[in-house]
Coordinates of N, CA and C in Angstrom, one line a residue:
Y10 N 80.9 2.4 -55.2 CA 81.5 1.4 -54.4 C 81.5 0.1 -55.0
V11 N 82.3 -0.8 -54.6 CA 82.4 -2.2 -55.0 C 82.4 -3.0 -53.8
R12 N 81.5 -4.1 -53.8 CA 81.4 -5.0 -52.7 C 81.4 -6.4 -53.3
Y13 N 82.0 -7.3 -52.5 CA 82.0 -8.7 -52.8 C 81.3 -9.5 -51.7
F14 N 80.4 -10.4 -52.0 CA 79.7 -11.1 -51.0 C 79.9 -12.6 -51.2
W15 N 80.3 -13.4 -50.2 CA 80.4 -14.8 -50.2 C 79.6 -15.4 -49.1
S16 N 78.8 -16.4 -49.5 CA 78.0 -17.1 -48.4 C 78.1 -18.6 -48.7
H17 N 78.0 -19.4 -47.7 CA 78.1 -20.8 -47.7 C 77.0 -21.5 -46.9
Q18 N 76.4 -22.5 -47.5 CA 75.4 -23.2 -46.8 C 75.8 -24.7 -46.8
D19 N 76.0 -25.3 -45.7 CA 76.4 -26.7 -45.6 C 75.3 -27.6 -46.2
G20 N 75.7 -28.7 -46.8 CA 74.7 -29.7 -47.2 C 74.3 -30.6 -46.1
M21 N 73.3 -31.4 -46.4 CA 72.9 -32.4 -45.4 C 72.2 -33.5 -46.0
S22 N 72.0 -34.6 -45.2 CA 71.3 -35.8 -45.7 C 70.2 -36.0 -44.7
V23 N 69.0 -36.3 -45.2 CA 67.8 -36.5 -44.4 C 67.1 -37.8 -44.9
K24 N 66.7 -38.6 -43.9 CA 66.0 -39.8 -44.2 C 64.6 -39.7 -43.6
L25 N 63.5 -39.9 -44.4 CA 62.2 -39.8 -43.9 C 61.8 -41.0 -43.1
R26 N 61.1 -40.8 -42.0 CA 60.7 -42.0 -41.2 C 59.7 -42.9 -41.8
G27 N 58.7 -42.3 -42.4 CA 57.6 -43.1 -42.9 C 58.0 -43.9 -44.2
S28 N 58.6 -43.3 -45.1 CA 58.9 -44.0 -46.4 C 60.3 -44.5 -46.4
G29 N 61.2 -43.9 -45.6 CA 62.6 -44.3 -45.6 C 63.4 -43.7 -46.8
D30 N 62.8 -42.8 -47.6 CA 63.5 -42.1 -48.7 C 64.6 -41.2 -48.1
A31 N 65.7 -41.3 -48.9 CA 66.9 -40.5 -48.5 C 67.0 -39.3 -49.4
Y32 N 67.1 -38.1 -48.8 CA 67.3 -36.8 -49.5 C 68.7 -36.3 -49.2
D33 N 69.5 -36.0 -50.2 CA 70.8 -35.5 -50.0 C 70.9 -34.2 -50.7
F34 N 71.3 -33.2 -49.9 CA 71.5 -31.8 -50.4 C 73.0 -31.4 -50.3
A35 N 73.5 -31.0 -51.5 CA 75.0 -30.6 -51.5 C 75.2 -29.2 -50.9
D36 N 76.5 -29.0 -50.6 CA 76.8 -27.6 -50.2 C 76.5 -26.6 -51.3
V37 N 76.2 -25.4 -50.9 CA 75.9 -24.3 -51.8 C 76.8 -23.1 -51.4
D38 N 77.6 -22.6 -52.4 CA 78.4 -21.4 -52.2 C 77.9 -20.4 -53.2
S39 N 77.7 -19.2 -52.7 CA 77.3 -18.0 -53.5 C 78.4 -17.0 -53.5
H40 N 78.7 -16.5 -54.7 CA 79.7 -15.4 -54.9 C 79.0 -14.3 -55.7
R41 N 78.9 -13.1 -55.0 CA 78.2 -12.0 -55.7 C 79.1 -10.8 -55.7
L42 N 79.0 -10.0 -56.8 CA 79.8 -8.8 -56.9 C 78.8 -7.7 -57.1
R43 N 78.9 -6.6 -56.4 CA 78.0 -5.4 -56.5 C 78.8 -4.2 -56.8
L44 N 78.3 -3.4 -57.8 CA 78.9 -2.1 -58.2 C 77.8 -1.1 -58.0
G45 N 78.0 0.0 -57.3 CA 77.0 0.9 -57.0 C 77.4 2.3 -56.8
L46 N 76.5 3.2 -56.8 CA 76.7 4.6 -56.5 C 75.7 5.0 -55.4
R47 N 76.2 5.9 -54.5 CA 75.3 6.3 -53.4 C 75.5 7.8 -53.2
Y48 N 74.4 8.6 -53.2 CA 74.5 10.0 -52.9 C 73.8 10.3 -51.6
S49 N 74.5 11.1 -50.8 CA 74.0 11.4 -49.5 C 74.0 12.9 -49.3
R50 N 73.0 13.4 -48.5 CA 72.9 14.9 -48.3 C 72.5 15.1 -46.8
K51 N 73.4 15.9 -46.1 CA 73.1 16.2 -44.7 C 71.9 17.2 -44.7
D52 N 71.1 17.0 -43.6 CA 70.0 17.9 -43.4 C 70.4 18.9 -42.3
R53 N 69.4 19.7 -41.9 CA 69.8 20.7 -40.9 C 70.0 20.1 -39.5
S54 N 69.4 19.0 -39.3 CA 69.6 18.4 -37.9 C 70.9 17.5 -38.0
A55 N 71.0 16.5 -37.2 CA 72.2 15.7 -37.2 C 72.0 14.4 -38.1
G56 N 71.3 14.5 -39.2 CA 71.1 13.4 -40.0 C 71.4 13.6 -41.4
E57 N 71.2 12.5 -42.2 CA 71.5 12.6 -43.7 C 70.5 11.6 -44.4
C58 N 70.1 12.1 -45.5 CA 69.3 11.2 -46.4 C 70.2 10.7 -47.5
Y59 N 69.9 9.5 -48.0 CA 70.8 8.9 -49.0 C 69.9 8.1 -50.0
A60 N 70.4 8.0 -51.2 CA 69.8 7.3 -52.3 C 70.9 6.6 -53.1
G61 N 70.7 5.4 -53.6 CA 71.7 4.7 -54.3 C 71.1 3.8 -55.4
L62 N 72.0 3.5 -56.3 CA 71.6 2.6 -57.4 C 72.8 1.6 -57.6
A63 N 72.5 0.3 -57.7 CA 73.5 -0.7 -57.8 C 73.2 -1.8 -58.8
W64 N 74.2 -2.4 -59.3 CA 74.1 -3.6 -60.2 C 74.8 -4.7 -59.4
E65 N 74.1 -5.9 -59.3 CA 74.7 -7.0 -58.6 C 74.6 -8.2 -59.5
H66 N 75.7 -9.0 -59.5 CA 75.8 -10.2 -60.4 C 76.2 -11.4 -59.5
E67 N 75.4 -12.4 -59.6 CA 75.7 -13.7 -59.0 C 76.6 -14.5 -59.9
L68 N 77.8 -14.8 -59.4 CA 78.8 -15.4 -60.3 C 78.6 -17.0 -60.4
G69 N 77.9 -17.5 -59.4 CA 77.7 -19.0 -59.4 C 76.5 -19.3 -58.6
G70 N 76.6 -20.1 -57.6 CA 75.5 -20.4 -56.7 C 74.5 -21.5 -57.2
E71 N 75.1 -22.6 -57.7 CA 74.2 -23.7 -58.1 C 74.0 -24.6 -57.0
A72 N 72.7 -25.0 -56.8 CA 72.3 -26.0 -55.8 C 72.0 -27.3 -56.4
S73 N 72.4 -28.4 -55.7 CA 72.0 -29.7 -56.2 C 71.5 -30.6 -55.1
A74 N 70.7 -31.5 -55.5 CA 70.1 -32.5 -54.5 C 69.8 -33.8 -55.2
S75 N 69.6 -34.8 -54.4 CA 69.2 -36.1 -54.9 C 68.2 -36.7 -54.0
V76 N 67.3 -37.5 -54.6 CA 66.3 -38.2 -53.8 C 66.4 -39.7 -54.1
G77 N 66.7 -40.5 -53.1 CA 66.9 -41.9 -53.4 C 68.0 -42.2 -54.4
G78 N 69.0 -41.4 -54.5 CA 70.1 -41.6 -55.5 C 69.8 -41.0 -56.8
D79 N 68.6 -40.5 -57.1 CA 68.3 -39.9 -58.4 C 68.5 -38.4 -58.2
A80 N 69.1 -37.8 -59.2 CA 69.4 -36.3 -59.2 C 68.1 -35.6 -59.4
A81 N 67.9 -34.5 -58.5 CA 66.7 -33.6 -58.7 C 67.2 -32.5 -59.6
P82 N 66.2 -31.7 -60.2 CA 66.6 -30.6 -61.0 C 67.4 -29.6 -60.2
S83 N 68.4 -29.0 -60.7 CA 69.3 -28.1 -60.0 C 69.0 -26.6 -60.4
P84 N 68.5 -25.8 -59.4 CA 68.2 -24.4 -59.7 C 69.6 -23.7 -59.7
S85 N 69.6 -22.6 -60.4 CA 70.8 -21.7 -60.5 C 70.4 -20.3 -60.0
L86 N 71.3 -19.7 -59.2 CA 71.1 -18.3 -58.8 C 71.8 -17.4 -59.7
K87 N 72.5 -17.9 -60.7 CA 73.4 -17.0 -61.5 C 72.6 -16.0 -62.3
G88 N 73.1 -14.8 -62.3 CA 72.4 -13.7 -63.1 C 72.6 -12.4 -62.4
S89 N 71.9 -11.4 -63.0 CA 72.1 -10.0 -62.6 C 70.8 -9.4 -62.0
S90 N 71.0 -8.5 -61.0 CA 69.9 -7.8 -60.4 C 70.3 -6.4 -60.2
Y91 N 69.2 -5.5 -60.1 CA 69.4 -4.1 -60.0 C 68.7 -3.6 -58.7
M92 N 69.4 -2.7 -57.9 CA 68.8 -2.3 -56.7 C 68.8 -0.8 -56.6
L93 N 67.6 -0.3 -56.1 CA 67.5 1.1 -55.8 C 67.3 1.2 -54.3
E94 N 68.1 2.0 -53.6 CA 68.0 2.1 -52.1 C 67.7 3.6 -51.7
L95 N 66.9 3.7 -50.7 CA 66.6 5.0 -50.1 C 66.7 4.8 -48.6
G96 N 67.3 5.8 -47.9 CA 67.4 5.7 -46.5 C 67.7 7.0 -45.8
Y97 N 67.7 6.9 -44.5 CA 67.9 8.0 -43.6 C 68.8 7.6 -42.5
R98 N 69.9 8.3 -42.2 CA 70.8 8.0 -41.1 C 70.9 9.2 -40.2
F99 N 70.6 8.9 -38.9 CA 70.6 9.9 -37.8 C 71.9 9.8 -37.0
L100 N 72.7 10.9 -36.9 CA 74.0 10.9 -36.3 C 74.0 12.0 -35.2
P101 N 73.5 11.7 -34.0 CA 73.4 12.7 -32.9 C 74.8 13.3 -32.7
Q102 N 74.9 14.6 -32.4 CA 76.2 15.2 -32.1 C 76.7 14.7 -30.8
N103 N 78.0 14.6 -30.7 CA 78.7 14.1 -29.4 C 78.2 12.8 -28.9
S104 N 77.8 11.9 -29.8 CA 77.3 10.6 -29.5 C 78.1 9.6 -30.3
R105 N 78.2 8.4 -29.7 CA 78.9 7.3 -30.5 C 77.8 6.4 -31.2
I106 N 76.6 6.7 -31.0 CA 75.5 5.9 -31.6 C 74.9 6.6 -32.8
S107 N 74.6 5.8 -33.8 CA 73.9 6.3 -35.0 C 72.8 5.3 -35.3
Y108 N 71.8 5.8 -36.0 CA 70.6 5.1 -36.4 C 70.4 5.1 -37.9
D109 N 70.0 4.0 -38.5 CA 69.9 4.0 -39.9 C 68.6 3.2 -40.3
F110 N 67.8 3.8 -41.2 CA 66.6 3.2 -41.7 C 66.6 3.2 -43.2
H111 N 66.4 2.1 -43.8 CA 66.5 2.0 -45.3 C 65.5 1.1 -45.9
I112 N 65.2 1.3 -47.2 CA 64.4 0.4 -48.0 C 65.1 0.2 -49.3
N113 N 65.1 -1.1 -49.8 CA 65.7 -1.4 -51.1 C 64.7 -2.1 -52.0
G114 N 64.7 -1.7 -53.2 CA 63.8 -2.3 -54.3 C 64.7 -3.1 -55.2
W115 N 64.3 -4.3 -55.6 CA 65.1 -5.2 -56.4 C 64.4 -5.5 -57.7
Q116 N 65.1 -5.6 -58.8 CA 64.6 -6.1 -60.1 C 65.7 -7.0 -60.7
G117 N 65.2 -7.9 -61.6 CA 66.2 -8.8 -62.2 C 66.0 -10.2 -61.7
K118 N 67.2 -10.9 -61.4 CA 67.1 -12.2 -60.8 C 66.5 -12.2 -59.4
R119 N 66.9 -11.2 -58.7 CA 66.2 -11.0 -57.4 C 65.1 -9.9 -57.6
K120 N 63.9 -10.2 -57.0 CA 62.8 -9.3 -57.2 C 62.2 -9.0 -55.8
G121 N 61.7 -7.8 -55.6 CA 61.0 -7.5 -54.4 C 61.5 -6.3 -53.6
L122 N 61.1 -6.2 -52.4 CA 61.5 -5.1 -51.5 C 62.2 -5.7 -50.3
S123 N 63.1 -5.0 -49.8 CA 63.7 -5.3 -48.5 C 64.0 -4.0 -47.8
G124 N 64.2 -4.1 -46.5 CA 64.4 -2.9 -45.7 C 65.0 -3.3 -44.4
G125 N 65.3 -2.3 -43.6 CA 65.8 -2.6 -42.3 C 66.1 -1.3 -41.5
A126 N 66.4 -1.6 -40.2 CA 66.8 -0.6 -39.3 C 68.0 -1.0 -38.5
A127 N 68.9 -0.1 -38.3 CA 70.1 -0.5 -37.6 C 70.5 0.5 -36.6
I128 N 71.1 0.1 -35.5 CA 71.7 1.0 -34.5 C 73.2 0.6 -34.4
Q129 N 74.1 1.6 -34.6 CA 75.5 1.3 -34.6 C 76.2 2.1 -33.5
W130 N 77.0 1.4 -32.7 CA 77.8 2.0 -31.7 C 79.2 1.9 -32.0
T131 N 79.9 3.0 -32.0 CA 81.3 3.0 -32.3 C 82.1 3.2 -31.1
F132 N 83.3 2.6 -31.0 CA 84.1 2.9 -29.8 C 85.6 3.2 -30.2

């Protein structure tokens, strides 16, 4: 599969009450491309197990800020990450509802574990 992700975070300006220092944060846009493979296998009940491996690349995503008019160091999100996913999807027969449980492990620019549960209703 191929997926493209875009996210946007509005910038803002903040002035501290005590010191009066002004902090300005610029807008941040993130553009990511993910290429992956997923294998799924139905079990004897109404469910399926799946496993996947993906490569994700952040194409940009630079953040900038200033404090009192002076530029702060700008972190960059640019780089590659690798994801391993494991999950189980339960699809009851004659039902419009499905349940999904998954866990993802990340290495590279993004590191750590993420997971989730979802209920999907189709109409």
